Short mmCIF file of C-alpha atoms in Angstrom, two decimals:
data_model
loop_
_atom_site.label_atom_id
_atom_site.label_comp_id
_atom_site.label_asym_id
_atom_site.label_seq_id
_atom_site.Cartn_x
_atom_site.Cartn_y
_atom_site.Cartn_z
CA UNK N 9 121.41 140.87 111.26
CA UNK N 10 120.17 138.52 113.95
CA UNK N 11 119.16 136.00 111.25
CA UNK N 12 122.70 136.13 109.88
CA UNK N 13 124.12 135.74 113.36
CA UNK N 14 121.91 132.72 113.99
CA UNK N 15 122.97 131.18 110.71
CA UNK N 16 126.64 131.68 111.51
CA UNK N 17 126.17 130.21 114.95
CA UNK N 18 124.39 127.22 113.44
CA UNK N 19 127.17 126.70 110.91
CA UNK N 20 129.82 126.95 113.63
CA UNK N 21 127.93 124.47 115.78
CA UNK N 22 127.57 122.02 112.92
CA UNK N 23 131.28 122.22 112.11
CA UNK N 24 132.31 121.85 115.71
CA UNK N 25 129.99 118.87 116.02
CA UNK N 26 128.14 120.32 119.01
CA UNK N 27 124.85 121.00 117.29
CA UNK N 28 121.76 119.78 119.08
CA UNK N 29 120.26 117.19 116.86
CA UNK N 30 116.71 117.33 118.09
CA UNK N 31 115.69 120.71 116.75
CA UNK N 32 114.69 121.55 113.23
CA UNK N 33 115.81 125.06 114.05
CA UNK N 34 114.04 127.94 112.37
CA UNK N 35 114.40 131.67 111.99
CA UNK N 36 111.49 133.15 113.86
CA UNK N 37 110.03 136.55 113.21
CA UNK N 38 110.27 137.62 116.80
CA UNK N 39 112.84 136.61 119.38
CA UNK N 40 111.66 133.65 121.41
CA UNK N 41 113.35 132.45 124.53
CA UNK N 42 115.11 129.15 124.08
CA UNK N 43 113.07 126.25 125.30
CA UNK N 44 115.12 123.88 127.38
CA UNK N 45 114.56 120.38 126.07
CA UNK N 46 113.14 118.33 128.92
CA UNK N 47 114.66 114.81 129.39
CA UNK N 48 111.17 113.29 129.73
CA UNK N 49 110.12 115.00 126.48
CA UNK N 50 113.20 113.61 124.73
CA UNK N 51 112.43 110.10 125.96
CA UNK N 52 108.77 110.31 124.93
CA UNK N 53 109.60 111.80 121.55
CA UNK N 54 111.96 108.88 120.95
CA UNK N 55 109.16 106.43 121.80
CA UNK N 56 106.84 108.15 119.30
CA UNK N 57 109.60 108.08 116.69
CA UNK N 58 110.07 104.37 117.33
CA UNK N 59 106.31 103.91 116.76
CA UNK N 60 106.68 105.70 113.41
CA UNK N 61 109.63 103.47 112.49
CA UNK N 62 107.48 100.41 113.31
CA UNK N 63 104.46 101.67 111.36
CA UNK N 64 106.55 102.73 108.37
CA UNK N 65 108.68 99.57 108.39
CA UNK N 66 105.53 97.45 108.33
CA UNK N 67 104.14 99.45 105.41
CA UNK N 68 107.45 99.13 103.58
CA UNK N 69 107.54 95.36 104.13
CA UNK N 70 103.95 94.42 103.34
CA UNK N 71 102.31 97.23 101.32
CA UNK N 72 105.04 99.27 99.63
CA UNK N 73 103.63 101.69 97.04
CA UNK N 74 100.03 100.79 97.83
CA UNK N 75 97.63 103.15 99.55
CA UNK N 76 97.27 101.48 102.94
CA UNK N 77 98.53 98.50 104.92
CA UNK N 78 96.22 95.82 106.26
CA UNK N 79 98.45 94.68 109.12
CA UNK N 80 96.61 91.52 110.21
CA UNK N 81 96.57 90.03 106.72
CA UNK N 82 100.00 91.57 105.94
CA UNK N 83 98.78 92.95 102.64
CA UNK N 84 98.29 96.28 100.92
CA UNK N 85 95.03 97.79 99.69
CA UNK N 86 94.47 100.63 97.21
CA UNK N 87 91.75 102.60 98.96
CA UNK N 88 92.66 105.84 97.10
CA UNK N 89 93.19 104.58 93.56
CA UNK N 90 96.76 103.41 94.01
CA UNK N 91 98.44 106.78 94.63
CA UNK N 92 100.71 105.55 97.43
CA UNK N 93 98.58 107.42 99.99
CA UNK N 94 100.43 106.20 103.10
CA UNK N 95 103.79 106.91 101.49
CA UNK N 96 102.88 110.48 100.47
CA UNK N 97 101.07 111.13 103.75
CA UNK N 98 104.20 110.03 105.65
CA UNK N 99 106.87 112.00 103.76
CA UNK N 100 106.86 115.09 105.98
CA UNK N 101 106.61 113.02 109.17
CA UNK N 102 109.73 111.08 108.13
CA UNK N 103 111.46 114.35 107.28
CA UNK N 104 110.59 116.10 110.54
CA UNK N 105 111.64 113.06 112.60
CA UNK N 106 114.97 112.92 110.75
CA UNK N 107 114.39 109.43 109.33
CA UNK N 108 116.70 110.03 106.40
CA UNK N 109 117.05 106.61 104.84
CA UNK N 110 113.30 106.00 104.91
CA UNK N 111 112.68 109.44 103.42
CA UNK N 112 115.18 108.94 100.57
CA UNK N 113 113.68 105.58 99.65
CA UNK N 114 110.20 107.15 99.63
CA UNK N 115 111.49 110.03 97.47
CA UNK N 116 112.79 107.52 94.92
CA UNK N 117 109.35 105.94 94.75
CA UNK N 118 107.75 109.34 94.16
CA UNK N 119 110.32 110.11 91.43
CA UNK N 120 110.09 106.77 89.63
CA UNK N 121 106.77 105.09 90.40
CA UNK N 122 104.14 107.67 91.36
CA UNK N 123 101.62 107.81 88.52
CA UNK N 124 98.43 109.85 88.69
CA UNK N 125 97.09 108.75 85.30
CA UNK N 126 94.60 106.34 86.87
CA UNK N 127 91.12 105.45 85.65
CA UNK N 128 89.84 105.96 89.18
CA UNK N 129 86.97 107.91 90.71
CA UNK N 130 88.87 109.95 93.29
CA UNK N 131 87.56 112.03 96.17
CA UNK N 132 88.64 115.60 95.41
CA UNK N 133 88.79 116.31 99.17
CA UNK N 134 90.81 113.23 100.23
CA UNK N 135 93.20 113.56 97.29
CA UNK N 136 93.74 117.26 98.03
CA UNK N 137 94.40 116.98 101.76
CA UNK N 138 96.54 113.82 101.60
CA UNK N 139 98.31 113.95 98.24
CA UNK N 140 98.45 117.63 97.21
CA UNK N 141 98.96 118.64 100.86
CA UNK N 142 101.56 115.96 101.54
CA UNK N 143 103.59 116.83 98.45
CA UNK N 144 103.44 120.60 99.03
CA UNK N 145 104.46 120.22 102.65
CA UNK N 146 107.42 118.04 101.70
CA UNK N 147 108.41 120.66 99.12
CA UNK N 148 108.16 123.45 101.71
CA UNK N 149 110.31 121.44 104.12
CA UNK N 150 112.93 120.12 101.69
CA UNK N 151 112.98 122.63 98.84
CA UNK N 152 113.08 119.64 96.46
CA UNK N 153 111.19 120.66 93.31
CA UNK N 154 110.22 117.06 92.51
CA UNK N 155 107.46 117.33 95.12
CA UNK N 156 106.14 120.63 93.74
CA UNK N 157 106.00 119.21 90.20
CA UNK N 158 104.07 116.17 91.41
CA UNK N 159 101.68 118.35 93.44
CA UNK N 160 100.96 120.38 90.31
CA UNK N 161 100.35 117.24 88.24
CA UNK N 162 97.68 115.87 90.59
CA UNK N 163 96.12 119.31 91.18
CA UNK N 164 95.73 119.78 87.41
CA UNK N 165 93.81 116.50 87.30
CA UNK N 166 91.50 117.69 90.09
CA UNK N 167 90.80 121.16 88.65
CA UNK N 168 87.89 120.22 86.31
CA UNK N 169 85.85 119.39 89.44
CA UNK N 170 85.37 123.16 89.89
CA UNK N 171 83.78 123.56 86.44
CA UNK N 172 80.20 123.88 87.72
CA UNK N 173 77.64 126.68 87.23
CA UNK N 174 78.54 128.19 90.63
CA UNK N 175 82.16 127.06 90.85
CA UNK N 176 81.28 125.01 93.94
CA UNK N 177 83.07 121.77 93.07
CA UNK N 178 81.78 118.31 92.39
CA UNK N 179 83.33 116.00 94.98
CA UNK N 180 84.39 113.04 92.80
CA UNK N 181 86.59 113.11 89.68
CA UNK N 182 88.08 110.51 87.36
CA UNK N 183 91.82 111.15 87.47
CA UNK N 184 92.60 110.09 83.90
CA UNK N 185 89.45 111.28 82.13
CA UNK N 186 88.64 114.43 84.12
CA UNK N 187 84.92 113.66 84.42
CA UNK N 188 83.54 115.03 87.68
CA UNK N 189 80.30 114.29 89.53
CA UNK N 190 78.87 114.02 93.01
CA UNK N 191 78.36 110.75 94.88
CA UNK N 192 74.94 109.15 94.36
CA UNK N 193 74.16 109.05 98.05
CA UNK N 194 74.12 112.86 98.42
CA UNK N 195 71.28 113.19 95.90
CA UNK N 196 73.54 115.19 93.58
CA UNK N 197 74.55 117.70 96.25
CA UNK N 198 78.12 118.74 97.09
CA UNK N 199 79.33 118.24 100.67
CA UNK N 200 80.38 121.30 102.69
CA UNK N 201 83.70 119.95 104.00
CA UNK N 202 84.51 118.31 100.67
CA UNK N 203 83.94 121.60 98.82
CA UNK N 204 85.50 124.00 101.32
CA UNK N 205 88.70 122.23 102.35
CA UNK N 206 90.93 122.75 99.31
CA UNK N 207 91.63 126.45 99.82
CA UNK N 208 94.92 126.15 101.73
CA UNK N 209 96.50 123.65 99.36
CA UNK N 210 95.47 125.38 96.13
CA UNK N 211 96.41 128.88 97.36
CA UNK N 212 99.83 127.55 98.41
CA UNK N 213 100.21 125.82 95.02
CA UNK N 214 99.53 129.13 93.25
CA UNK N 215 102.07 130.88 95.49
CA UNK N 216 104.75 128.26 94.88
CA UNK N 217 104.22 128.04 91.10
CA UNK N 218 103.22 131.63 90.34
CA UNK N 219 100.15 130.31 88.48
CA UNK N 220 96.97 131.96 89.83
CA UNK N 221 94.47 129.44 88.43
CA UNK N 222 94.47 127.15 91.48
CA UNK N 223 93.85 129.99 93.91
CA UNK N 224 91.15 131.50 91.70
CA UNK N 225 89.13 128.26 91.63
CA UNK N 226 89.12 127.75 95.40
CA UNK N 227 88.70 131.37 96.41
CA UNK N 228 85.65 131.65 94.17
CA UNK N 229 83.98 128.96 96.32
CA UNK N 230 84.34 131.19 99.40
CA UNK N 231 83.06 134.21 97.44
CA UNK N 232 79.99 132.20 96.43
CA UNK N 233 79.31 130.91 99.95
CA UNK N 234 79.79 134.39 101.40
CA UNK N 235 77.00 135.79 99.20
CA UNK N 236 74.39 134.04 101.35
CA UNK N 237 76.50 133.40 104.45
CA UNK N 238 74.18 133.40 107.50
CA UNK N 239 74.76 135.64 110.53
CA UNK N 240 75.60 132.63 112.69
CA UNK N 241 78.09 131.37 110.08
CA UNK N 242 76.69 127.83 110.22
CA UNK N 243 76.12 126.04 106.92
CA UNK N 244 74.24 122.77 106.34
CA UNK N 245 76.41 119.94 105.05
CA UNK N 246 74.81 119.77 101.57
CA UNK N 247 75.15 122.52 98.95
CA UNK N 248 73.75 122.53 95.42
CA UNK N 249 76.66 123.04 92.98
CA UNK N 250 74.27 124.39 90.31
CA UNK N 251 72.47 127.03 92.36
CA UNK N 252 74.66 127.46 95.46
CA UNK N 253 71.59 126.87 97.62
CA UNK N 254 71.98 125.08 100.95
CA UNK N 255 68.99 122.86 101.53
CA UNK N 256 67.63 121.20 104.63
CA UNK N 257 70.50 119.15 106.02
CA UNK N 258 72.33 118.85 109.34
CA UNK N 259 74.78 121.41 110.69
CA UNK N 260 77.79 119.85 112.35
CA UNK N 261 81.40 120.40 113.42
CA UNK N 262 81.86 116.66 112.91
CA UNK N 263 81.90 114.60 109.70
CA UNK N 264 81.13 116.50 106.47
CA UNK N 265 81.19 119.94 108.14
CA UNK N 266 84.35 120.12 110.27
CA UNK N 267 87.23 121.27 108.07
CA UNK N 268 85.28 123.97 106.21
CA UNK N 269 85.36 126.00 109.45
CA UNK N 270 88.98 125.02 110.13
CA UNK N 271 90.08 126.38 106.73
CA UNK N 272 88.34 129.74 107.17
CA UNK N 273 90.74 130.32 110.06
CA UNK N 274 93.79 128.69 108.49
CA UNK N 275 93.68 130.58 105.18
CA UNK N 276 93.76 133.76 107.27
CA UNK N 277 96.76 132.41 109.22
CA UNK N 278 98.55 131.20 106.07
CA UNK N 279 98.15 134.65 104.45
CA UNK N 280 99.78 136.15 107.56
CA UNK N 281 96.53 137.77 108.74
CA UNK N 282 96.64 140.69 106.27
CA UNK N 283 93.60 142.55 104.95
CA UNK N 284 93.84 140.43 101.77
CA UNK N 285 92.57 137.48 103.84
CA UNK N 286 90.38 139.36 106.31
CA UNK N 287 87.19 137.99 104.71
CA UNK N 288 88.17 134.51 105.92
CA UNK N 289 88.66 135.70 109.49
CA UNK N 290 85.34 137.59 109.41
CA UNK N 291 83.50 134.51 108.18
CA UNK N 292 85.24 132.37 110.79
CA UNK N 293 84.26 134.72 113.62
CA UNK N 294 80.63 134.50 112.48
CA UNK N 295 80.91 130.70 112.53
CA UNK N 296 82.33 130.80 116.05
CA UNK N 297 79.28 132.83 117.14
CA UNK N 298 77.27 129.99 115.68
CA UNK N 299 79.41 127.40 117.45
CA UNK N 300 78.63 129.06 120.79
CA UNK N 301 74.93 128.46 120.11
CA UNK N 302 75.64 124.70 119.83
CA UNK N 303 77.46 124.41 123.17
CA UNK N 304 75.86 122.45 125.99
CA UNK N 305 77.14 120.92 129.23
CA UNK N 306 76.44 117.43 130.48
CA UNK N 307 75.14 116.38 133.85
CA UNK N 308 76.36 115.52 136.39
CA UNK N 309 80.00 116.19 135.42
CA UNK N 310 79.51 119.31 133.30
CA UNK N 311 81.42 118.14 130.23
CA UNK N 312 81.24 120.86 127.58
CA UNK N 313 80.26 119.52 124.14
CA UNK N 314 79.23 120.71 120.67
CA UNK N 315 75.76 119.65 119.55
CA UNK N 316 74.66 118.92 116.01
CA UNK N 317 71.69 120.81 114.58
CA UNK N 318 68.87 119.75 112.27
CA UNK N 319 66.29 122.35 111.39
CA UNK N 320 65.66 124.20 114.63
CA UNK N 321 66.57 121.39 117.02
CA UNK N 322 69.84 120.34 118.63
CA UNK N 323 71.03 116.73 118.96
CA UNK N 324 73.22 115.83 121.94
CA UNK N 325 75.80 114.02 119.84
CA UNK N 326 79.46 114.83 119.19
CA UNK N 327 81.86 113.09 116.80
CA UNK N 328 85.47 112.47 117.81
CA UNK N 329 86.16 114.25 114.50
CA UNK N 330 84.82 117.44 116.15
CA UNK N 331 87.72 117.22 118.63
CA UNK N 332 89.76 119.29 116.18
CA UNK N 333 87.69 122.26 117.43
CA UNK N 334 89.59 122.90 120.70
CA UNK N 335 92.83 123.26 118.71
CA UNK N 336 91.13 125.52 116.15
CA UNK N 337 89.64 127.73 118.90
CA UNK N 338 93.02 127.98 120.66
CA UNK N 339 94.75 128.91 117.39
CA UNK N 340 92.10 131.50 116.52
CA UNK N 341 91.67 133.00 119.98
CA UNK N 342 94.63 135.37 119.64
CA UNK N 343 92.92 137.27 116.82
CA UNK N 344 90.23 138.55 119.20
CA UNK N 345 90.41 141.34 121.77
CA UNK N 346 91.45 140.32 125.33
CA UNK N 347 87.98 139.40 126.61
CA UNK N 348 86.86 137.25 123.66
CA UNK N 349 90.34 135.79 123.38
CA UNK N 350 90.11 134.48 126.95
CA UNK N 351 86.53 133.26 126.42
CA UNK N 352 87.43 131.17 123.37
CA UNK N 353 90.64 129.84 124.94
CA UNK N 354 88.64 128.72 128.01
CA UNK N 355 86.09 127.05 125.74
CA UNK N 356 88.96 125.29 123.92
CA UNK N 357 90.28 123.98 127.23
CA UNK N 358 86.84 122.76 128.34
CA UNK N 359 86.23 120.95 125.04
CA UNK N 360 89.69 119.36 125.17
CA UNK N 361 88.82 117.92 128.60
CA UNK N 362 85.67 116.39 127.10
CA UNK N 363 87.64 114.93 124.19
CA UNK N 364 90.26 113.49 126.53
CA UNK N 365 87.40 111.86 128.43
CA UNK N 366 86.14 110.29 125.20
CA UNK N 367 89.34 108.26 125.60
CA UNK N 368 89.43 107.87 129.36
CA UNK N 369 85.82 106.68 129.64
CA UNK N 370 86.29 103.39 127.74
CA UNK N 371 87.91 100.13 128.97
CA UNK N 372 90.67 100.41 126.32
CA UNK N 373 91.21 104.14 127.00
CA UNK N 374 90.71 104.73 123.26
CA UNK N 375 87.85 106.89 122.01
CA UNK N 376 84.86 105.69 120.04
CA UNK N 377 83.82 107.39 116.79
CA UNK N 378 81.04 109.43 118.40
CA UNK N 379 79.36 110.05 121.75
CA UNK N 380 75.85 110.78 122.98
CA UNK N 381 75.06 112.87 126.03
CA UNK N 382 72.05 111.97 128.20
CA UNK N 383 70.76 113.91 131.17
CA UNK N 384 72.29 112.61 134.38
CA UNK N 385 74.55 110.13 132.55
CA UNK N 386 77.25 112.36 131.01
CA UNK N 387 78.60 110.67 127.88
CA UNK N 388 78.12 107.26 126.35
CA UNK N 389 79.89 105.87 123.31
CA UNK N 390 77.74 105.60 120.17
CA UNK N 391 79.57 104.10 117.17
CA UNK N 392 82.22 102.20 119.06
CA UNK N 393 85.11 101.74 116.65
CA UNK N 394 88.44 103.58 116.82
CA UNK N 395 90.35 104.01 113.58
CA UNK N 396 93.50 105.64 115.00
CA UNK N 397 92.10 109.16 114.54
CA UNK N 398 94.26 112.21 115.40
CA UNK N 399 91.83 115.02 116.29
CA UNK N 400 92.19 114.92 120.06
CA UNK N 401 96.00 114.77 120.06
CA UNK N 402 95.96 117.55 117.44
CA UNK N 403 94.10 119.79 119.88
CA UNK N 404 96.39 118.78 122.74
CA UNK N 405 99.35 119.83 120.58
CA UNK N 406 97.86 123.30 119.98
CA UNK N 407 96.89 123.78 123.62
CA UNK N 408 100.35 122.74 124.80
CA UNK N 409 102.02 125.10 122.31
CA UNK N 410 99.72 128.04 123.08
CA UNK N 411 99.37 127.71 126.87
CA UNK N 412 102.57 125.92 127.92
CA UNK N 413 100.45 123.78 130.27
CA UNK N 414 102.20 120.39 130.57
CA UNK N 415 98.91 118.69 131.49
CA UNK N 416 98.22 118.47 127.77
CA UNK N 417 101.46 116.57 127.27
CA UNK N 418 100.43 114.11 129.99
CA UNK N 419 97.04 113.52 128.37
CA UNK N 420 98.71 112.99 125.00
CA UNK N 421 101.18 110.53 126.51
CA UNK N 422 98.30 108.53 128.04
CA UNK N 423 96.57 108.37 124.66
CA UNK N 424 99.81 107.26 122.97
CA UNK N 425 100.22 104.50 125.54
CA UNK N 426 96.66 103.31 124.88
CA UNK N 427 97.48 103.08 121.15
CA UNK N 428 100.64 101.15 121.98
CA UNK N 429 98.75 98.75 124.22
CA UNK N 430 95.70 98.12 122.02
CA UNK N 431 96.64 98.91 118.44
CA UNK N 432 100.26 97.88 118.01
CA UNK N 433 100.82 94.45 116.53
CA UNK N 434 103.93 92.85 115.11
CA UNK N 435 103.10 94.00 111.56
CA UNK N 436 101.95 97.58 112.16
CA UNK N 437 99.10 99.38 113.93
CA UNK N 438 95.41 98.55 113.65
CA UNK N 439 92.22 100.25 114.71
CA UNK N 440 89.66 98.67 117.02
CA UNK N 441 86.26 97.40 115.89
CA UNK N 442 85.04 98.09 119.40
CA UNK N 443 86.70 100.23 122.09
CA UNK N 444 84.82 98.34 124.80
CA UNK N 445 85.97 94.83 123.89
CA UNK N 446 89.27 95.79 122.24
CA UNK N 447 88.62 93.60 119.16
CA UNK N 448 91.04 94.70 116.44
CA UNK N 449 90.34 95.66 112.83
CA UNK N 450 92.68 95.15 109.87
CA UNK N 451 93.61 98.65 108.72
CA UNK N 452 96.47 101.05 109.33
CA UNK N 453 94.96 104.35 108.20
CA UNK N 454 97.38 106.64 106.37
CA UNK N 455 96.48 109.50 108.72
CA UNK N 456 97.90 107.57 111.67
CA UNK N 457 101.38 108.23 110.21
CA UNK N 458 100.54 111.65 108.73
CA UNK N 459 98.73 113.11 111.73
CA UNK N 460 98.45 111.07 114.91
CA UNK N 461 102.14 110.24 115.25
CA UNK N 462 103.29 113.64 113.93
CA UNK N 463 101.21 115.60 116.43
CA UNK N 464 102.36 113.30 119.24
CA UNK N 465 106.00 113.79 118.20
CA UNK N 466 105.57 117.57 118.10
CA UNK N 467 103.78 117.49 121.47
CA UNK N 468 107.12 116.41 122.96
CA UNK N 469 109.36 118.63 120.79
CA UNK N 470 110.58 122.18 121.42
CA UNK N 471 108.15 124.76 120.06
CA UNK N 472 110.77 125.93 117.53
CA UNK N 473 110.19 122.66 115.66
CA UNK N 474 107.56 123.63 113.05
CA UNK N 475 106.94 126.97 114.78
CA UNK N 476 103.35 128.18 114.58
CA UNK N 477 104.81 131.60 113.64
CA UNK N 478 106.11 130.12 110.40
CA UNK N 479 103.85 127.23 109.51
CA UNK N 480 100.17 126.31 109.31
CA UNK N 481 98.96 122.69 109.26
CA UNK N 482 96.48 121.53 106.67
CA UNK N 483 93.67 119.26 107.88
CA UNK N 484 95.90 116.20 107.29
CA UNK N 485 98.66 117.70 109.51
CA UNK N 486 100.84 118.71 106.58
CA UNK N 487 102.69 121.93 107.54
CA UNK N 488 102.69 124.70 104.91
CA UNK N 489 104.75 127.86 105.08
CA UNK N 490 103.00 131.11 106.01
CA UNK N 491 103.38 133.66 103.19
CA UNK N 492 102.19 137.27 103.56
CA UNK N 493 99.38 137.94 101.09
CA UNK N 494 99.51 141.42 99.56
CA UNK N 495 96.50 143.72 99.63
CA UNK N 496 95.52 143.02 96.04
CA UNK N 497 95.50 139.32 96.93
CA UNK N 498 97.64 138.73 93.83
CA UNK N 499 99.80 135.65 93.48
CA UNK N 500 103.51 136.14 93.63
CA UNK N 501 105.76 133.24 92.79
CA UNK N 502 107.37 132.35 96.13
CA UNK N 503 109.42 129.62 94.52
CA UNK N 504 112.71 131.50 94.37
CA UNK N 505 112.54 132.05 98.11
CA UNK N 506 112.15 128.36 98.90
CA UNK N 507 115.04 127.29 101.07
CA UNK N 508 115.26 123.86 102.62
CA UNK N 509 114.10 123.63 106.18
CA UNK N 510 117.33 124.04 108.19
CA UNK N 511 118.36 121.14 110.35
CA UNK N 512 121.31 121.07 112.66
CA UNK N 513 123.99 118.42 112.61
CA UNK N 514 122.19 116.10 110.23
CA UNK N 515 119.08 114.15 111.09
CA UNK N 516 120.52 111.14 112.83
CA UNK N 517 118.87 111.56 116.21
CA UNK N 518 117.86 108.17 117.49
CA UNK N 519 117.95 106.47 114.11
CA UNK N 520 117.31 102.77 114.32
CA UNK N 521 119.21 100.07 112.48
#
């Protein structure tokens, strides 16, 4: 009844022209008190939207249909085989921000020009999180079946990668020929993150199409890994796809490890936390026990950080990529009892402070790629480039949503201003070769539009916009609808239930031009 009432109210508001245009209003499962939209938030959200318009406009002008824009040379580059990576990565951001004209033009490109039949050696992981994830998210938001059909097309081309003796996938596949293999530099091994970060997308694809084959392939990987899953839940970054054995290789919450742990939690969230997905939560809780064993604090300032582990020894190094962990811990904390819940939320807040200081500690106020911790010296930047990464603002978004503490908005705003100051040029946004000197590179990464700007926009939006009760973000910040998994874990076609994401009074808020 209350859903019907809300719908009627919304319709009345739209017809009377009084609808608030800033909220992508959603039905929520439980009544939430209306968040009053703060004037400062509105102003900041507009600034972030303007940044998106600038980034997108530059891509449209100089690199349309190509994977990424090189802003300094005003040219496009096909870093992902010519699949329009920036365009597909940006679809849901454009949609959420209400940038209608840009979205429609991008949709036309997807309908008429997107072609996956490429003789290209694609990363299964990158193609899944950016392309499959981006298309599924846009389908979940818009209800437009074009995006689901395209997601299925590319997923079908990726599927042969799972045809290994264990079902643990090879990480590279030729999109037109279907030949899969692992990169030479891993010595034939599969990479943990690359093999364990397709579960969300492929489960959602099975739900939306009613075809169980996608879900079966990716869930088998978790079944295999669980057979020898250690008590501390920490896996080395290399796995043998023939035997399933994990050899001697580093353990990390940074590059090549990170999103495996993230997806253990998020598959549980996406399945609406039922017993059908309890295995994922159980594995994740083991991994969080392991994460606690990697926590150290710096001197003199007591910054909390996550070490990397090789063999029995810890290395005092943390990637900026590992700054997704505070957001993950905050999101997962509510599944614990009161005491553990508080413990993990406090750890999330401490780690977020460290990650914010990755930014604050450099002359440009932008973070380097990784940091080392030395006794008595706190943190020092290691690899000193910044490629417009989103992980810290992602965690600030979760902490703001889950604690209501406005400090996280302030930190996010400071980071956004540092991007504006150092990375914005007349033809787009660029990374920095060095966060100390501020020397610019020549690449606008697709995830800047997919993730960094989306999380910043949502950081200044009411919490009913992409409510965490209704949506879960993939590791490329593409929101996917939560669907309750039944106890048998069977796939039901959720397609008939797809309704477009309701928006009030059109999507004209602050449109430029």
